[in-house]
Amino acid sequence: MTTAIGTDRAEVRQELATTTYDLLVIGGGILGTSVTWMAAQAGLRVAMVDAGDFAGATSSASSKLVHGGLRYLQTGNVKLVAENHRERRALAADIAPHLVKPLTFLVPIYKGGPHGAAKLGAGVFLYSALSVFGDGMGKVITPQQALAKVPALRTEGLRAAAVYGDHQMNDSRVAVMTVRAAVDAGATVLNHAEVVGLRKTSGSVTGAELRDRLDGAEFGVTARLVLNATGPWVDHLRRMENPDAAPSIRLSKGAHLVLRRHEPWKAALTTPIDKYRVSFAIPWEDHLLLGTTDEPYEGDPGAVSPTDADLTQILDEAGHSVRDEQLRREDITYAFAGLRVLPGGPGQVTAAKRETVLSRGSGGMLSVAGGKWTTYRHIGKYVLDILAHLPGRPLGDDLADILPAVPLPGLASPDAVAMRLWTDRDPGTRMDPLVARHLATHYGSIAFELAKLIREDAALGERIHPDGPDIWAQAVYARDHEWAATVDDVVRRRTTLTVRGLDTQDVRTRIAALLG
């Protein structure tokens, strides 16, 4: 089978080494990927490299939400909530309806809890008003109505529950599709390529020296402007430019865990822990996602991982509203942690503003950090606008206008895709409806390309692990079209094997053989 344009590593390295780019983006997380996509849409020659996998670090450690941010109302940031809602609706309606889906949330109100029913009722009403009631009207329901939506809800002392609407996604799939959109628009990208030094011309940063982490090959990239979008590593790269660069950020660690679910949930829970923090319990990938923590982190960003204390805290906080039998440690299938990049400065990390930090170094390299999934396109446009108007105009004067709503590849109704996948075969050879639904909601219309692989080789229609919906066609497609180069790329970020706890030694060995 042919490899997709832009996924053959040797060809891409050759292209990177021999082209002069307008913009080199270092870091392929949410922020770097979005800027790369926007820059390519604006007609720039842009390259993006990442030392690991695309969106493989902090960007894959999110709560998987595309949300307005109910808790921002509490700090009085109505404008931010309205902005978030606009972007959330655009993603769900025009950009990625195949990857972003609506989800009902309940805020349980307990006797003696931090917020009363009147306050929360008013809060969810304002929240839904700011989304122009696009997800229905925020309201307060009875304990019985809440229990019908969340069967594992703790009912002792439950007075009522406030209801509001938001959205969720599989962030790794959104990331891969955004990289693909950037390449479709003309960008050159390479993962597992580490920056080992910066290129300088008479004091100005004009590119980077790289090493391919898979085979050790070394090469360089030349660019008129370099953007450092390395997230938690942003200051490490700033010190490559200038050894005396002062720290610009602080890090806060957030951990989550995934549990087997004993019965279906029709809604997610947002449980207030105190006046400011909430605990999420979210139905996700047929499991339950719990989180998150928020504490200062000083260590090596590459070594961040959930500790036993994190798991205890998450389970204890979820226990405010979820019954004990749904919170057994033996039901944990996966736990993960990531780092929020916050502006440097004094004060608690929990109170620090979740905003984008920008700085320009002595060699002209622009460093940018911070951001969130919900507004990732907006942040990409914002950063590109700053790059376009830098003194001396390194990107030139005539950037094309970006179209307001370019969809991600695969745009389609997941229901329609699932239906066609299921009915397109003879009754005896029909795709399992669960597999069809899984492909439709993770690939959109690109699922038809996977169906074609199965028609050519029936074995690719088999499940990778009998207990999950991921099939072998996904692993082959990830290798040939989605830059998957390591076993983790496949099991953790191109499929749902790891989150479901199904990446057994046997599965990993077979995928390693497939990757060759």
Coordinates of C-alpha atoms in Angstrom, one line a residue:
M1 CA 0.0 0.0 0.0
T2 CA 1.3 3.5 -0.8
T3 CA 2.4 5.8 2.0
A4 CA 0.5 9.1 2.2
I5 CA 2.2 12.3 1.0
G6 CA 4.4 13.7 3.7
T7 CA 4.7 10.5 5.9
D8 CA 7.9 8.9 4.4
R9 CA 10.6 9.9 7.0
A10 CA 13.6 9.9 4.7
E11 CA 11.8 12.0 2.0
V12 CA 10.6 14.5 4.7
R13 CA 14.1 14.9 6.2
Q14 CA 15.5 15.5 2.7
E15 CA 12.8 18.2 2.1
L16 CA 13.4 19.8 5.5
A17 CA 17.2 19.9 4.9
T18 CA 17.0 21.4 1.4
T19 CA 14.2 24.0 1.7
T20 CA 14.3 27.5 3.1
Y21 CA 11.2 28.0 5.2
D22 CA 9.3 31.1 6.1
L23 CA 8.5 29.6 9.5
L24 CA 9.9 26.7 11.5
V25 CA 7.7 25.6 14.4
I26 CA 9.4 23.6 17.1
G27 CA 6.9 21.6 19.1
G28 CA 3.9 19.8 17.7
G29 CA 1.5 20.1 20.6
I30 CA -1.9 21.9 20.4
L31 CA -0.3 25.2 20.0
G32 CA 2.5 24.4 17.5
T33 CA 0.1 22.3 15.3
S34 CA -2.5 25.0 15.2
V35 CA 0.0 27.8 14.3
T36 CA 1.4 25.4 11.6
W37 CA -2.1 24.8 10.2
M38 CA -2.9 28.5 10.2
A39 CA 0.5 29.5 8.7
A40 CA 0.1 27.0 5.8
Q41 CA -3.5 28.3 5.2
A42 CA -2.0 31.9 5.0
G43 CA 0.3 30.7 2.2
L44 CA 3.6 30.5 4.1
R45 CA 6.2 27.7 3.7
V46 CA 6.1 26.2 7.1
A47 CA 7.8 23.3 8.8
M48 CA 6.9 21.7 12.2
V49 CA 9.1 19.3 14.2
D50 CA 8.5 17.5 17.5
A51 CA 11.0 15.6 19.7
G52 CA 8.3 13.1 20.5
D53 CA 5.0 12.3 18.8
F54 CA 2.5 15.0 17.7
A55 CA 0.5 16.1 20.8
G56 CA 2.2 13.3 22.6
A57 CA 3.0 15.1 25.9
T58 CA 0.9 17.7 27.7
S59 CA -1.6 18.0 24.8
S60 CA -2.6 14.3 25.2
A61 CA -3.1 14.7 28.9
S62 CA -6.3 16.8 28.8
S63 CA -9.8 16.2 30.3
K64 CA -10.9 15.5 26.7
L65 CA -13.4 18.4 26.9
V66 CA -14.3 21.1 24.4
H67 CA -16.0 23.4 26.9
G68 CA -17.0 26.9 27.7
G69 CA -15.5 26.7 31.2
L70 CA -18.3 26.9 33.7
R71 CA -15.8 27.7 36.5
Y72 CA -14.5 30.8 34.7
L73 CA -17.9 32.4 35.4
Q74 CA -17.1 32.3 39.1
T75 CA -14.0 34.5 38.5
G76 CA -16.2 36.9 36.6
N77 CA -14.6 36.1 33.2
V78 CA -17.8 36.3 31.2
K79 CA -16.0 37.4 28.0
L80 CA -13.7 34.3 28.1
V81 CA -16.7 32.0 28.5
A82 CA -18.6 33.5 25.6
E83 CA -15.4 33.2 23.4
N84 CA -15.0 29.6 24.4
H85 CA -18.6 28.8 23.6
R86 CA -18.3 30.4 20.2
E87 CA -15.2 28.3 19.4
R88 CA -16.8 25.1 20.9
R89 CA -19.9 25.5 18.7
A90 CA -17.7 26.1 15.6
L91 CA -15.8 22.9 16.3
A92 CA -18.9 20.8 16.9
A93 CA -20.9 22.2 14.0
D94 CA -18.5 23.2 11.2
I95 CA -14.9 22.1 11.9
A96 CA -15.0 18.6 13.5
P97 CA -18.6 17.3 14.1
H98 CA -17.1 13.8 13.4
L99 CA -14.7 14.1 16.4
V100 CA -16.4 16.5 18.8
K101 CA -19.7 15.4 20.4
P102 CA -22.3 16.9 22.7
L103 CA -22.4 15.8 26.3
T104 CA -24.8 16.6 29.2
F105 CA -23.2 17.6 32.5
L106 CA -24.7 17.5 36.0
V107 CA -23.5 19.5 39.0
P108 CA -24.8 17.6 42.0
I109 CA -25.9 19.8 44.9
Y110 CA -25.4 18.2 48.3
K111 CA -26.5 19.3 51.7
G112 CA -23.6 21.4 53.2
G113 CA -21.8 21.6 49.8
P114 CA -19.8 24.7 48.7
H115 CA -22.6 26.1 46.4
G116 CA -26.4 26.2 46.8
A117 CA -29.1 25.3 44.3
A118 CA -30.1 29.0 43.6
K119 CA -26.5 30.0 42.9
L120 CA -25.8 27.0 40.7
G121 CA -29.1 27.3 38.9
A122 CA -28.4 30.9 38.1
G123 CA -24.8 29.9 37.0
V124 CA -25.9 27.2 34.5
F125 CA -28.6 29.4 33.2
L126 CA -26.1 32.2 32.5
Y127 CA -23.7 29.6 31.0
S128 CA -26.3 28.3 28.6
A129 CA -27.3 31.9 27.8
L130 CA -23.7 32.7 26.8
S131 CA -23.9 29.8 24.4
V132 CA -27.1 31.3 23.0
F133 CA -28.9 28.3 24.4
G134 CA -27.3 26.2 21.7
D135 CA -27.2 23.2 24.0
G136 CA -30.6 23.7 25.6
M137 CA -31.3 25.7 28.8
G138 CA -29.3 25.2 31.9
K139 CA -31.7 24.1 34.7
V140 CA -32.0 22.4 38.0
I141 CA -33.4 18.8 38.2
T142 CA -34.5 16.5 41.1
P143 CA -32.3 13.8 42.6
Q144 CA -34.5 11.1 40.9
Q145 CA -34.0 12.7 37.5
A146 CA -30.2 13.0 38.1
L147 CA -30.0 9.3 39.1
A148 CA -31.7 8.3 35.9
K149 CA -28.8 10.0 34.0
V150 CA -26.0 8.8 36.2
P151 CA -26.7 5.4 37.8
A152 CA -23.6 5.5 40.0
L153 CA -24.5 8.9 41.6
R154 CA -24.3 9.1 45.4
T155 CA -27.7 10.1 46.6
E156 CA -27.1 10.6 50.4
G157 CA -27.7 14.3 51.1
L158 CA -28.4 15.0 47.4
R159 CA -30.7 18.0 47.2
A160 CA -30.8 18.6 43.4
A161 CA -28.5 18.8 40.4
A162 CA -27.8 21.6 38.0
V163 CA -27.7 20.6 34.3
Y164 CA -25.7 22.2 31.4
G165 CA -24.4 21.2 28.0
D166 CA -20.8 21.0 26.7
H167 CA -18.8 18.8 24.3
Q168 CA -16.1 16.1 24.5
M169 CA -13.6 14.5 22.1
N170 CA -10.7 12.1 21.7
D171 CA -7.8 14.7 21.8
S172 CA -5.3 12.5 20.1
R173 CA -7.5 12.0 17.1
V174 CA -8.2 15.7 16.9
A175 CA -4.4 16.3 17.0
V176 CA -3.7 13.8 14.2
M177 CA -6.4 15.2 12.0
T178 CA -5.1 18.8 12.6
V179 CA -1.6 17.7 11.6
R180 CA -3.1 16.1 8.5
A181 CA -5.0 19.4 7.7
A182 CA -1.8 21.3 8.0
V183 CA 0.0 19.0 5.6
D184 CA -3.0 19.1 3.2
A185 CA -2.5 22.9 3.3
G186 CA 1.2 22.6 2.4
A187 CA 3.1 22.2 5.7
T188 CA 6.1 19.8 6.1
V189 CA 6.0 17.9 9.4
L190 CA 8.2 15.4 11.2
N191 CA 7.8 13.8 14.7
H192 CA 10.5 12.1 16.8
A193 CA 13.0 14.7 15.6
E194 CA 14.8 16.5 18.4
V195 CA 16.3 19.9 18.3
V196 CA 20.0 19.6 19.4
G197 CA 21.0 23.2 18.6
L198 CA 19.8 26.4 17.0
R199 CA 21.2 27.8 13.7
K200 CA 22.4 31.4 14.0
T201 CA 23.3 34.0 11.4
S202 CA 25.0 37.1 12.7
G203 CA 23.3 36.7 16.1
S204 CA 19.8 35.9 14.7
V205 CA 18.2 32.5 15.0
T206 CA 17.7 31.2 11.5
G207 CA 16.8 27.5 12.0
A208 CA 17.7 24.4 14.0
E209 CA 19.9 21.4 14.0
L210 CA 18.0 18.2 14.5
R211 CA 18.5 14.5 15.3
D212 CA 16.1 11.8 14.2
R213 CA 15.4 9.9 17.4
L214 CA 14.4 6.7 15.5
D215 CA 17.7 6.2 13.5
G216 CA 20.0 8.9 14.8
A217 CA 20.3 10.7 11.5
E218 CA 21.3 14.4 11.9
F219 CA 20.1 17.2 9.6
G220 CA 19.3 20.9 9.8
V221 CA 16.4 23.2 8.9
T222 CA 16.8 26.9 7.7
A223 CA 13.9 29.4 8.3
R224 CA 13.4 33.1 8.3
L225 CA 11.6 32.9 11.6
V226 CA 11.6 30.2 14.4
L227 CA 8.7 29.7 16.8
N228 CA 9.4 27.9 20.0
A229 CA 6.2 26.1 20.9
T230 CA 7.7 23.4 23.1
G231 CA 5.2 23.7 26.0
P232 CA 6.9 22.7 29.3
W233 CA 10.3 22.7 27.5
V234 CA 9.9 26.3 26.3
D235 CA 12.6 27.7 28.7
H236 CA 15.0 24.9 27.8
L237 CA 14.9 26.1 24.2
R238 CA 15.1 29.8 25.2
R239 CA 18.3 29.0 27.0
M240 CA 19.7 27.5 23.7
E241 CA 19.1 30.9 22.2
N242 CA 20.5 32.8 25.2
P243 CA 22.1 31.0 28.2
D244 CA 21.1 33.9 30.4
A245 CA 17.3 33.8 29.6
A246 CA 15.3 34.1 32.7
P247 CA 12.5 31.6 33.4
S248 CA 9.2 32.6 31.7
I249 CA 6.8 30.0 32.9
R250 CA 5.7 27.8 35.8
L251 CA 4.4 24.3 35.6
S252 CA 1.3 22.7 37.2
K253 CA 0.7 19.0 37.1
G254 CA -2.7 17.5 36.3
A255 CA -3.4 13.8 36.6
H256 CA -6.4 11.8 35.4
L257 CA -7.4 8.1 35.5
V258 CA -9.6 5.9 33.4
L259 CA -11.8 3.2 34.9
R260 CA -14.0 0.4 33.6
R261 CA -17.6 1.5 33.7
H262 CA -20.2 -0.9 35.2
E263 CA -23.2 0.5 33.4
P264 CA -23.8 3.2 30.8
W265 CA -23.9 6.9 31.9
K266 CA -26.1 9.4 30.0
A267 CA -24.3 12.4 31.5
A268 CA -21.0 13.5 33.1
L269 CA -20.5 14.9 36.6
T270 CA -18.9 18.2 37.5
T271 CA -18.6 18.0 41.3
P272 CA -17.5 21.1 43.3
I273 CA -14.7 20.1 45.8
D274 CA -14.4 23.5 47.3
K275 CA -15.2 27.1 46.2
Y276 CA -12.8 26.9 43.2
R277 CA -11.9 23.3 42.3
V278 CA -14.1 20.7 40.7
S279 CA -13.8 17.0 40.1
F280 CA -14.9 15.6 36.7
A281 CA -16.4 12.1 36.1
I282 CA -16.9 11.8 32.4
P283 CA -18.1 8.8 30.3
W284 CA -15.5 8.5 27.6
E285 CA -14.5 5.7 25.2
D286 CA -16.9 3.3 27.0
H287 CA -15.0 3.9 30.2
L288 CA -15.1 6.6 32.9
L289 CA -12.5 9.4 33.0
L290 CA -11.8 11.0 36.4
G291 CA -9.7 14.0 37.2
T292 CA -8.0 16.3 37.7
T293 CA -5.3 17.4 40.1
D294 CA -3.5 20.8 40.1
E295 CA -0.2 21.1 41.9
P296 CA 3.2 22.9 41.3
Y297 CA 5.7 20.7 39.4
E298 CA 9.4 21.4 39.4
G299 CA 10.9 18.2 38.0
D300 CA 11.9 17.1 34.5
P301 CA 8.9 17.6 32.1
G302 CA 9.7 14.3 30.4
A303 CA 9.4 12.4 33.6
V304 CA 5.9 13.5 34.7
S305 CA 3.6 10.7 35.7
P306 CA 0.7 10.0 38.0
T307 CA 1.7 9.0 41.5
D308 CA -0.1 6.8 44.0
A309 CA -1.1 9.9 45.9
D310 CA -2.6 11.4 42.7
L311 CA -4.8 8.3 42.2
T312 CA -5.9 8.4 45.9
Q313 CA -6.8 12.1 45.6
I314 CA -8.7 11.6 42.3
L315 CA -10.7 8.6 43.7
D316 CA -11.4 10.4 47.0
E317 CA -12.6 13.6 45.2
A318 CA -14.7 11.6 42.8
G319 CA -16.2 9.9 45.9
H320 CA -18.0 13.1 46.8
S321 CA -20.6 12.2 44.2
V322 CA -19.8 8.7 42.8
R323 CA -20.6 5.6 44.7
D324 CA -17.7 3.5 46.0
E325 CA -18.5 0.4 43.9
Q326 CA -17.7 2.4 40.7
L327 CA -14.4 3.6 42.2
R328 CA -12.5 0.4 42.8
R329 CA -8.7 0.5 42.1
E330 CA -8.8 -2.8 40.3
D331 CA -11.1 -1.2 37.7
I332 CA -8.4 1.4 36.7
T333 CA -7.3 0.7 33.1
Y334 CA -5.0 3.7 32.6
A335 CA -3.7 6.8 34.4
F336 CA -1.9 9.7 32.9
A337 CA -0.5 13.1 33.9
G338 CA 0.5 16.3 32.0
L339 CA 1.8 19.7 32.7
R340 CA -0.1 23.0 32.4
V341 CA 2.2 25.8 31.3
L342 CA 1.4 28.9 33.3
P343 CA 2.8 32.4 33.3
G344 CA 5.8 32.8 35.6
G345 CA 5.3 34.7 38.8
P346 CA 4.3 34.5 42.5
G347 CA 1.1 33.0 43.9
Q348 CA -0.6 29.6 43.8
V349 CA -0.7 27.6 40.5
T350 CA -4.4 27.0 41.0
A351 CA -5.0 30.7 40.9
A352 CA -2.7 31.4 37.9
K353 CA -4.3 32.6 34.7
R354 CA -4.7 30.0 32.0
E355 CA -3.4 32.3 29.2
T356 CA -0.9 32.3 26.4
V357 CA 2.6 33.5 27.3
L358 CA 4.7 35.2 24.5
S359 CA 8.2 36.4 24.5
R360 CA 10.9 37.3 21.9
G361 CA 14.5 36.4 22.6
S362 CA 17.8 38.2 21.9
G363 CA 18.2 36.1 18.6
G364 CA 14.7 37.0 17.4
M365 CA 13.2 33.6 18.2
L366 CA 9.6 33.9 19.3
S367 CA 8.5 31.7 22.2
V368 CA 4.9 30.9 23.0
A369 CA 3.4 28.7 25.6
G370 CA 0.0 27.9 27.2
G371 CA -3.3 27.2 25.5
K372 CA -6.2 24.9 25.7
W373 CA -8.0 22.5 23.3
T374 CA -11.3 24.4 23.1
T375 CA -9.7 27.6 21.7
Y376 CA -6.8 26.0 19.9
R377 CA -7.7 27.4 16.4
H378 CA -8.3 30.8 17.9
I379 CA -4.9 30.7 19.6
G380 CA -3.2 29.6 16.4
K381 CA -4.7 32.6 14.5
Y382 CA -3.7 35.0 17.4
V383 CA -0.1 33.8 17.4
L384 CA 0.1 33.9 13.6
D385 CA -1.2 37.5 13.6
I386 CA 1.6 38.5 16.1
L387 CA 4.2 36.7 13.9
A388 CA 2.9 38.6 10.8
H389 CA 3.3 42.0 12.5
L390 CA 6.7 41.6 14.1
P391 CA 9.1 44.5 13.7
G392 CA 11.0 44.1 10.4
R393 CA 8.2 41.8 9.0
P394 CA 10.3 38.6 8.8
L395 CA 7.3 36.8 7.2
G396 CA 6.9 39.4 4.5
D397 CA 3.9 41.8 3.9
D398 CA 1.4 39.8 2.1
L399 CA 0.0 36.9 4.0
A400 CA -3.3 35.5 2.6
D401 CA -6.4 35.8 4.8
I402 CA -7.3 32.6 6.6
L403 CA -10.8 31.2 5.7
P404 CA -13.0 31.4 8.8
A405 CA -14.0 27.7 9.1
V406 CA -11.8 25.2 7.3
P407 CA -13.0 21.8 8.5
L408 CA -10.7 19.0 9.7
P409 CA -10.2 16.0 7.3
G410 CA -13.0 13.5 7.5
L411 CA -15.8 16.0 8.1
A412 CA -19.1 14.0 8.0
S413 CA -22.0 12.9 10.2
P414 CA -20.7 10.0 12.3
D415 CA -24.2 8.5 12.3
A416 CA -24.3 8.5 8.4
V417 CA -20.7 7.1 8.2
A418 CA -21.5 4.3 10.7
M419 CA -24.7 3.4 8.8
R420 CA -22.9 3.1 5.5
L421 CA -20.0 1.1 6.9
W422 CA -22.4 -1.3 8.3
T423 CA -24.7 -1.7 5.3
D424 CA -22.0 -1.5 2.6
R425 CA -21.2 -5.2 2.9
D426 CA -23.1 -8.5 2.3
P427 CA -25.1 -9.5 5.4
G428 CA -22.7 -12.4 6.1
T429 CA -19.6 -10.2 6.1
R430 CA -21.0 -7.1 7.7
M431 CA -18.8 -5.0 9.9
D432 CA -19.6 -5.3 13.6
P433 CA -21.9 -2.3 14.5
L434 CA -19.7 -1.4 17.4
V435 CA -16.6 -1.3 15.2
A436 CA -18.5 0.7 12.6
R437 CA -19.5 3.3 15.3
H438 CA -16.0 3.4 16.6
L439 CA -14.4 4.1 13.2
A440 CA -17.1 6.7 12.3
T441 CA -16.5 8.7 15.5
H442 CA -12.7 8.6 15.3
Y443 CA -12.2 9.1 11.6
G444 CA -15.4 10.5 10.1
S445 CA -15.5 9.8 6.3
I446 CA -11.8 8.7 6.4
A447 CA -13.3 5.5 7.9
F448 CA -14.2 4.5 4.3
E449 CA -10.4 4.4 3.6
L450 CA -10.1 1.8 6.4
A451 CA -13.0 -0.1 5.0
K452 CA -11.2 -0.3 1.6
L453 CA -8.1 -1.8 3.4
I454 CA -10.4 -4.5 4.9
R455 CA -11.9 -5.3 1.5
E456 CA -8.3 -5.8 0.2
D457 CA -7.3 -7.9 3.2
A458 CA -10.0 -9.3 5.4
A459 CA -7.6 -9.9 8.3
L460 CA -7.4 -6.2 8.8
G461 CA -11.0 -6.2 9.9
E462 CA -10.2 -8.3 12.9
R463 CA -10.0 -6.7 16.4
I464 CA -6.5 -6.0 17.7
H465 CA -7.8 -7.1 21.2
P466 CA -11.1 -9.0 21.6
D467 CA -12.3 -6.7 24.3
G468 CA -12.0 -3.4 22.4
P469 CA -13.3 -2.0 19.1
D470 CA -9.9 -1.1 17.5
I471 CA -9.0 -3.1 14.4
W472 CA -5.8 -4.0 12.6
A473 CA -6.7 -1.7 9.7
Q474 CA -6.3 1.3 12.1
A475 CA -2.7 0.2 13.0
V476 CA -1.8 -0.1 9.3
Y477 CA -3.4 3.2 8.5
A478 CA -1.6 4.9 11.4
R479 CA 1.7 3.6 10.1
D480 CA 1.1 4.6 6.5
H481 CA -0.9 7.8 6.8
E482 CA -0.7 9.1 10.3
W483 CA 3.0 9.3 11.2
A484 CA 2.9 6.5 13.7
A485 CA 6.5 5.3 14.1
T486 CA 6.5 3.7 17.6
V487 CA 4.3 1.2 19.4
D488 CA 3.1 3.9 21.8
D489 CA 2.2 6.1 18.8
V490 CA -0.2 3.4 17.8
V491 CA -1.6 2.0 21.0
R492 CA -1.8 5.3 23.0
R493 CA -2.6 8.0 20.4
R494 CA -3.9 6.5 17.1
T495 CA -6.1 3.9 18.8
T496 CA -7.8 3.5 22.2
L497 CA -5.9 0.3 23.2
T498 CA -3.9 1.9 26.0
V499 CA -6.8 3.9 27.6
R500 CA -8.8 0.7 27.7
G501 CA -6.0 -1.2 29.3
L502 CA -5.7 -3.5 26.3
D503 CA -2.1 -2.9 25.2
T504 CA -0.9 -6.3 26.4
Q505 CA 2.6 -7.5 25.8
D506 CA 1.3 -9.7 23.0
V507 CA -0.5 -6.7 21.3
R508 CA 2.6 -4.5 21.6
T509 CA 4.8 -7.2 20.1
R510 CA 2.5 -7.7 17.2
I511 CA 2.2 -4.0 16.5
A512 CA 6.0 -3.6 16.7
A513 CA 6.3 -6.3 14.0
L514 CA 3.8 -4.4 11.9
L515 CA 5.8 -1.2 12.2
G516 CA 8.9 -3.2 11.3

